[in-house]
Tab-separated table of C-alpha atoms and ligand atoms in Angstrom:
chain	number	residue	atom	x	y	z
A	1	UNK	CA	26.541	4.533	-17.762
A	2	UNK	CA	22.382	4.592	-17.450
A	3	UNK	CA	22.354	5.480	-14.374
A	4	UNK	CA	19.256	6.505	-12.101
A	5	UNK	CA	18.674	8.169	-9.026
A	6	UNK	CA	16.120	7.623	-6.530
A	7	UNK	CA	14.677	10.171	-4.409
A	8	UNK	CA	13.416	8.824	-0.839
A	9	UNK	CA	12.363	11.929	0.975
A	10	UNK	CA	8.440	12.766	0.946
A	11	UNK	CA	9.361	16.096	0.563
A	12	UNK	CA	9.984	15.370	-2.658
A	13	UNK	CA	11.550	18.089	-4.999
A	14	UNK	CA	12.128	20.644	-1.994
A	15	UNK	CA	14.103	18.365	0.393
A	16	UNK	CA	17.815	18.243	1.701
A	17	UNK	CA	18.031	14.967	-0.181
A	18	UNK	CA	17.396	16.751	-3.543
A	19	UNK	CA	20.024	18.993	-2.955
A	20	UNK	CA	22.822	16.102	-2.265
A	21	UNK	CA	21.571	14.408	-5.451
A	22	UNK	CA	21.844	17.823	-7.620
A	23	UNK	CA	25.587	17.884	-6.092
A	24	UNK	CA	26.301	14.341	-7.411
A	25	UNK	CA	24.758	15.268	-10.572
A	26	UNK	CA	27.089	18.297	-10.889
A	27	UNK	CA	29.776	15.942	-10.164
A	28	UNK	CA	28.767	13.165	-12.902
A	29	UNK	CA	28.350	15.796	-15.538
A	30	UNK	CA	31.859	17.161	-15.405
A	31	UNK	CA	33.191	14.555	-17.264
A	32	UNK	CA	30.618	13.950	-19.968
A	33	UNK	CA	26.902	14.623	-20.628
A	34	UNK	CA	25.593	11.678	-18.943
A	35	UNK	CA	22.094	10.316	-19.338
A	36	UNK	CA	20.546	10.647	-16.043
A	37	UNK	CA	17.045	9.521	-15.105
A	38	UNK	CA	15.481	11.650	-11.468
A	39	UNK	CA	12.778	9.658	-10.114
A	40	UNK	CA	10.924	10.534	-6.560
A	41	UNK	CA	9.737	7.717	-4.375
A	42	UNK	CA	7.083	9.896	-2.767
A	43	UNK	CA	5.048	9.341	-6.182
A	44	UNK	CA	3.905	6.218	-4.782
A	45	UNK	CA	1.994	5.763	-7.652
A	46	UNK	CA	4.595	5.564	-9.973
A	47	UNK	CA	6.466	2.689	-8.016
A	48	UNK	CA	5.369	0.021	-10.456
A	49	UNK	CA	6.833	1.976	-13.504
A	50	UNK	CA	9.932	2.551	-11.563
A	51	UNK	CA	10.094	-1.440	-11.475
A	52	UNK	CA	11.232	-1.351	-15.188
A	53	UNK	CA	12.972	1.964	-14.991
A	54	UNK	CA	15.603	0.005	-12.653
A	55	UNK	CA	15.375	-2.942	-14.594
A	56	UNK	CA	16.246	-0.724	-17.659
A	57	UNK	CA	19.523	0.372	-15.915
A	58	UNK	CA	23.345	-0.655	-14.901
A	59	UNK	CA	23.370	1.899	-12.420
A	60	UNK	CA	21.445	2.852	-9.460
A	61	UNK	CA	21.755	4.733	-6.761
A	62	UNK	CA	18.837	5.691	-3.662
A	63	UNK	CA	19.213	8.823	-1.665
A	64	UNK	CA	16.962	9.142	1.469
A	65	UNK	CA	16.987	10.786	4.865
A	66	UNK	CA	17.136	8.874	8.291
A	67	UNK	CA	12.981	8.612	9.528
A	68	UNK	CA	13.037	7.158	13.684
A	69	UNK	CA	16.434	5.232	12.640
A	70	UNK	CA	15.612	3.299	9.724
A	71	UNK	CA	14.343	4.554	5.939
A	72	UNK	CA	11.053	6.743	5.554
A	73	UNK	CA	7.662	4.355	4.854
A	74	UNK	CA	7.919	5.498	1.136
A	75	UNK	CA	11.568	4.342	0.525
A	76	UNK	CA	10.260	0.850	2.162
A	77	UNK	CA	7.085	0.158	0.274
A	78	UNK	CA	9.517	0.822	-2.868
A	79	UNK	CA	11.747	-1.972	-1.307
A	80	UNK	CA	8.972	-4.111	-1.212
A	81	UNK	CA	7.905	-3.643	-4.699
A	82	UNK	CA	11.270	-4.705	-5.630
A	83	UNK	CA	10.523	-8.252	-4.611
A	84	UNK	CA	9.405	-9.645	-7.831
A	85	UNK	CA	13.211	-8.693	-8.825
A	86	UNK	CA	14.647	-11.097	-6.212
A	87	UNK	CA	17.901	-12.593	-7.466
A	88	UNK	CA	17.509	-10.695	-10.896
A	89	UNK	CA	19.513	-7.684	-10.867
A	90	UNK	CA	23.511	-9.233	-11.375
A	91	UNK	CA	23.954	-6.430	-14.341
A	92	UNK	CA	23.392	-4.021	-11.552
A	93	UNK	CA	24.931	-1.696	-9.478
A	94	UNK	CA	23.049	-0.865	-6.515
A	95	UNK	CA	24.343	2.491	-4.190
A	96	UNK	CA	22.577	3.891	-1.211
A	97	UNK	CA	23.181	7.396	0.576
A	98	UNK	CA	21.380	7.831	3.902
A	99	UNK	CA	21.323	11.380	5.588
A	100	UNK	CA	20.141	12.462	8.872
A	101	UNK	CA	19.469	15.329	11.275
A	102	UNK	CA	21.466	14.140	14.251
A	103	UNK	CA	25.384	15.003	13.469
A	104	UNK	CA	26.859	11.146	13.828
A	105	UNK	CA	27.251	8.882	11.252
A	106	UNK	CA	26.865	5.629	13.826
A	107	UNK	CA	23.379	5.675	13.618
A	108	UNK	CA	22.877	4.924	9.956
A	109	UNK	CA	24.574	2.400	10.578
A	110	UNK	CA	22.196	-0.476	11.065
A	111	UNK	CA	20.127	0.446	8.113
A	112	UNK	CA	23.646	0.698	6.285
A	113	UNK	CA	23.296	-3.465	7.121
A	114	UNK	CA	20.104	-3.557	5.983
A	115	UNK	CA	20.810	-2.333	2.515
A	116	UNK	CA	23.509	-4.569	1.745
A	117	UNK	CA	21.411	-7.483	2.286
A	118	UNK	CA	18.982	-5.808	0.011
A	119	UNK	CA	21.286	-5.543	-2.897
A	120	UNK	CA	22.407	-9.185	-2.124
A	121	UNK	CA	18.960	-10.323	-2.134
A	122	UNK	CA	18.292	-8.533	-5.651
A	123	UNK	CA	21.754	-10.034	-6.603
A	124	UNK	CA	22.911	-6.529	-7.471
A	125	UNK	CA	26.884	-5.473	-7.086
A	126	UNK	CA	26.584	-3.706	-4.020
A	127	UNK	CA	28.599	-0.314	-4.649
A	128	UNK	CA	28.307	0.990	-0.836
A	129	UNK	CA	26.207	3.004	1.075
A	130	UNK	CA	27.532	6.797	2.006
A	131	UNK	CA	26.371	8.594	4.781
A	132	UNK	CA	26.192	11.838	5.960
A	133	UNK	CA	24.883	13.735	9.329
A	134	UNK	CA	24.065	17.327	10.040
A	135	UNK	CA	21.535	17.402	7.076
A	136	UNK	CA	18.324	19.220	7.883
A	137	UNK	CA	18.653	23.001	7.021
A	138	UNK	CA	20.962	22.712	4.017
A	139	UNK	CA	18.241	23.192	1.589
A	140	UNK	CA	17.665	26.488	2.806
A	141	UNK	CA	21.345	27.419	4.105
A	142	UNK	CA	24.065	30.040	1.832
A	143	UNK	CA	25.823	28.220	-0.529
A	144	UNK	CA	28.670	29.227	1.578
A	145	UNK	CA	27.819	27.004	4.241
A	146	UNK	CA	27.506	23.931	2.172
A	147	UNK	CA	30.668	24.413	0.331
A	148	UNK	CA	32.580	21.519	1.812
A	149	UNK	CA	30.191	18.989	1.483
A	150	UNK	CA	28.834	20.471	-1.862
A	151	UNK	CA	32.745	19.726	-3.121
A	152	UNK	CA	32.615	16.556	-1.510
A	153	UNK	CA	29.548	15.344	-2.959
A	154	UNK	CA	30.946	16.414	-6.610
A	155	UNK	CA	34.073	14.587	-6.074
A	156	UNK	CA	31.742	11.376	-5.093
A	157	UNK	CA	30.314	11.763	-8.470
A	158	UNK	CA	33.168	12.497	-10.600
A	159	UNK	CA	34.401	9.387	-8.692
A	160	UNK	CA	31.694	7.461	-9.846
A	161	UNK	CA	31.991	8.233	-13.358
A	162	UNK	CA	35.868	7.716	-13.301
A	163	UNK	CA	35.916	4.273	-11.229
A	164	UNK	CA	32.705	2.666	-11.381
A	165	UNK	CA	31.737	2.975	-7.833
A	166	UNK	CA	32.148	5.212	-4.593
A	167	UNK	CA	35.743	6.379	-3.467
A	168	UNK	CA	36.147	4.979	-0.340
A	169	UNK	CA	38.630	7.917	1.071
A	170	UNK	CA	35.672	10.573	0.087
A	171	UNK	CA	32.992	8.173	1.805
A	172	UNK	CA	34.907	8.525	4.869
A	173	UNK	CA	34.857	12.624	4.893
A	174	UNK	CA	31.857	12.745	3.749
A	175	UNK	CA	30.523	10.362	6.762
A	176	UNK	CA	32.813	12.543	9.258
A	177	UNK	CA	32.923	11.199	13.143
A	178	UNK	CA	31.148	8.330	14.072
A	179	UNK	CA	30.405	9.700	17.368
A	180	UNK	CA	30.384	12.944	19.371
A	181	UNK	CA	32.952	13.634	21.583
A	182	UNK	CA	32.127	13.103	25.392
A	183	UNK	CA	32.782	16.994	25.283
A	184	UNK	CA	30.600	18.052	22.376
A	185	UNK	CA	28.269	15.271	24.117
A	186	UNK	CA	28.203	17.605	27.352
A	187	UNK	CA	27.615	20.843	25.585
A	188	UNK	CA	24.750	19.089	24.005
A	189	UNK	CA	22.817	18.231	26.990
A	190	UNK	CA	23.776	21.519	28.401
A	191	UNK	CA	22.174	23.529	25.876
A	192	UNK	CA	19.445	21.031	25.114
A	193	UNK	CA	18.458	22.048	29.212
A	194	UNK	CA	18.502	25.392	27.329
A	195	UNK	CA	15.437	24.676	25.208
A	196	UNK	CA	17.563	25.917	22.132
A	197	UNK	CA	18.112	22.458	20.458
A	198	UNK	CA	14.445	21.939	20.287
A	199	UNK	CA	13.749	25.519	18.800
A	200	UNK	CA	13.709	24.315	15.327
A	201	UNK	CA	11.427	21.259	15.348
A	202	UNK	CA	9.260	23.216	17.845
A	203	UNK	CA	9.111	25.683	15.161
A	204	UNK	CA	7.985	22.496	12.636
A	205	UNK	CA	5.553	21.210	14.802
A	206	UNK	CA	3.933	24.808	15.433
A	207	UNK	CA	4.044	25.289	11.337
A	208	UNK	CA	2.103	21.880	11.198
A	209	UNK	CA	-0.651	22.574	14.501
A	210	UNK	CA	0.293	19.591	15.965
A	211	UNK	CA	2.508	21.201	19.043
A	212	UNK	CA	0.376	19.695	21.235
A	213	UNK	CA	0.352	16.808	20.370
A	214	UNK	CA	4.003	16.465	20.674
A	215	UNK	CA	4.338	13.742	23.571
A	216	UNK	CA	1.533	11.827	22.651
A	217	UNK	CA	1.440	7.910	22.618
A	218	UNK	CA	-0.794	6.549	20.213
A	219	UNK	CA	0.477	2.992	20.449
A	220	UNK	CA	0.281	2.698	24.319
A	221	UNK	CA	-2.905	4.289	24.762
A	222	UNK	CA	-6.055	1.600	25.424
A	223	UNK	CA	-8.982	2.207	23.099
B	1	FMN	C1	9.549	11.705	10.862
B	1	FMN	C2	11.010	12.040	10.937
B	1	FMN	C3	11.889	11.169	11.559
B	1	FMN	C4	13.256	11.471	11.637
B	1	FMN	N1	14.107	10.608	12.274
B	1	FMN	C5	15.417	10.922	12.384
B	1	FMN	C6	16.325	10.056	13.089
B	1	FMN	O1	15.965	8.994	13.593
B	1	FMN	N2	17.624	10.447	13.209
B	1	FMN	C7	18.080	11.627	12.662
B	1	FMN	O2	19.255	11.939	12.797
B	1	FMN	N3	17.252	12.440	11.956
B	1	FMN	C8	15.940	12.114	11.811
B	1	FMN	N4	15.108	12.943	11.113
B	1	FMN	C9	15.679	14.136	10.451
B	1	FMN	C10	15.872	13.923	8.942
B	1	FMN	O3	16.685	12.800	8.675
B	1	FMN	C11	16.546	15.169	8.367
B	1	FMN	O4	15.742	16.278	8.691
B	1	FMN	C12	16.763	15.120	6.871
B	1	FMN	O5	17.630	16.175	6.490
B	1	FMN	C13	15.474	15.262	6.065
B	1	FMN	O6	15.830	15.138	4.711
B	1	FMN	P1	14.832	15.443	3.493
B	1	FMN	O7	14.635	16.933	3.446
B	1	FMN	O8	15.556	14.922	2.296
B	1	FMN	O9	13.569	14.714	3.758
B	1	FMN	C14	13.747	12.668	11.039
B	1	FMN	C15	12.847	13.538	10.400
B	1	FMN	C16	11.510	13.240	10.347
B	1	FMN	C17	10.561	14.203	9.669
């Protein structure tokens, strides 16, 4: 298999999505010592070259986090690039797997639609797109606390090595409930009253000085 893996988070090498793609890579090595090419999508530069690179391969797979519902502006201009390629890619096999912060998988997916009319449009076998919620925070948690999905994610790639494409029983653990429970709903908006949900991405926005900016409007505002 020449298979290569996309990168779509701007945060490059130190994002969750590099960590889910180093767990499919442990999985696609247990088998054999498999070729595999790592290439990051925030190197917007490099999206030309990248052209060829997919060209160049039968298998290819593009791992990005949920941005405001839909893919992050990087993983999009790469899409664009791609049209040249329109109805050129049959000796492909085109996989997606799209992660977000928010625990249910229902939200990804509408851009889960999306990317099947992408591969269809590049003429590519469409392998699937997996998806996974809960992601921020497991690039920094304990390896304990990952375990599951860690052993999920290898048995995705063993699976792909083994059958040519994803296993549909381990896309559907791996993707988990589509939607909270009306319970877990409640105890959401109970403790988001609390100020506690937010504490994290306060945090972020503190790290990056733009707290107060945080409810700011810059498309409705008149200039
Ligand atoms: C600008 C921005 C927009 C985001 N939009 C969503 C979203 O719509 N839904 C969601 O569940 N998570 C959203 N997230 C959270 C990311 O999907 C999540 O933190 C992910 O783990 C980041 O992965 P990465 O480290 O590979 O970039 C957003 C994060 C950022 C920075």
């Amino acid at each position: 298999m020449q298979l290569v893996i996309f990168n779509g988070s701007p945060r490059g090498k130190n994002s969750n999505s590099e960590v889910i793609i180093q767990w499919l890579i442990e999985g696609l090595q247990q088998e054999a010592d498999n070729p595999i090419d790592l290439l990051y999508l925030n190197k917007t530069q490099n999206h030309q070259s990248y052209i060829s690179r997919i060209q160049a391969s039968d298998t290819a797979l593009i791992v990005f986090p949920l941005y405001t519902d839909c893919m992050p502006g990087i993983v999009m201009a790469f899409f664009e690039a791609l049209e040249p390629l329109r109805k050129s890619l049959s000796g492909l096999k085109l996989g997606f797997v799209v992660h977000s912060g928010f625990p249910e998988a229902h939200q990804s997916r509408f851009v889960e639609k999306y990317l099947q009319w992408l591969a269809e449009e590049l003429d590519a076998k469409y392998m699937g797109t997996v998806i996974m919620g809960s992601s921020e925070g497991i690039r920094s948690m304990s390896s304990s606390m990952t375990k599951k999905k860690r052993k999920l994610f290898n048995q995705l790639g063993n699976s792909l090595l083994l059958e040519n494409q994803f296993n549909v029983e381990i896309v559907k653990k791996i993707a988990g409930r589509e939607k909270m429970s009306n319970f877990a709903a409640q105890c959401f908006s109970i403790l988001s009253k609390t100020g506690i949900t937010n504490y994290y991405w306060n945090s972020q926005l503190k790290k990056n000085k733009v707290y107060q900016d945080r409810f700011a409007k810059p498309y409705s505002e008149r200039h």
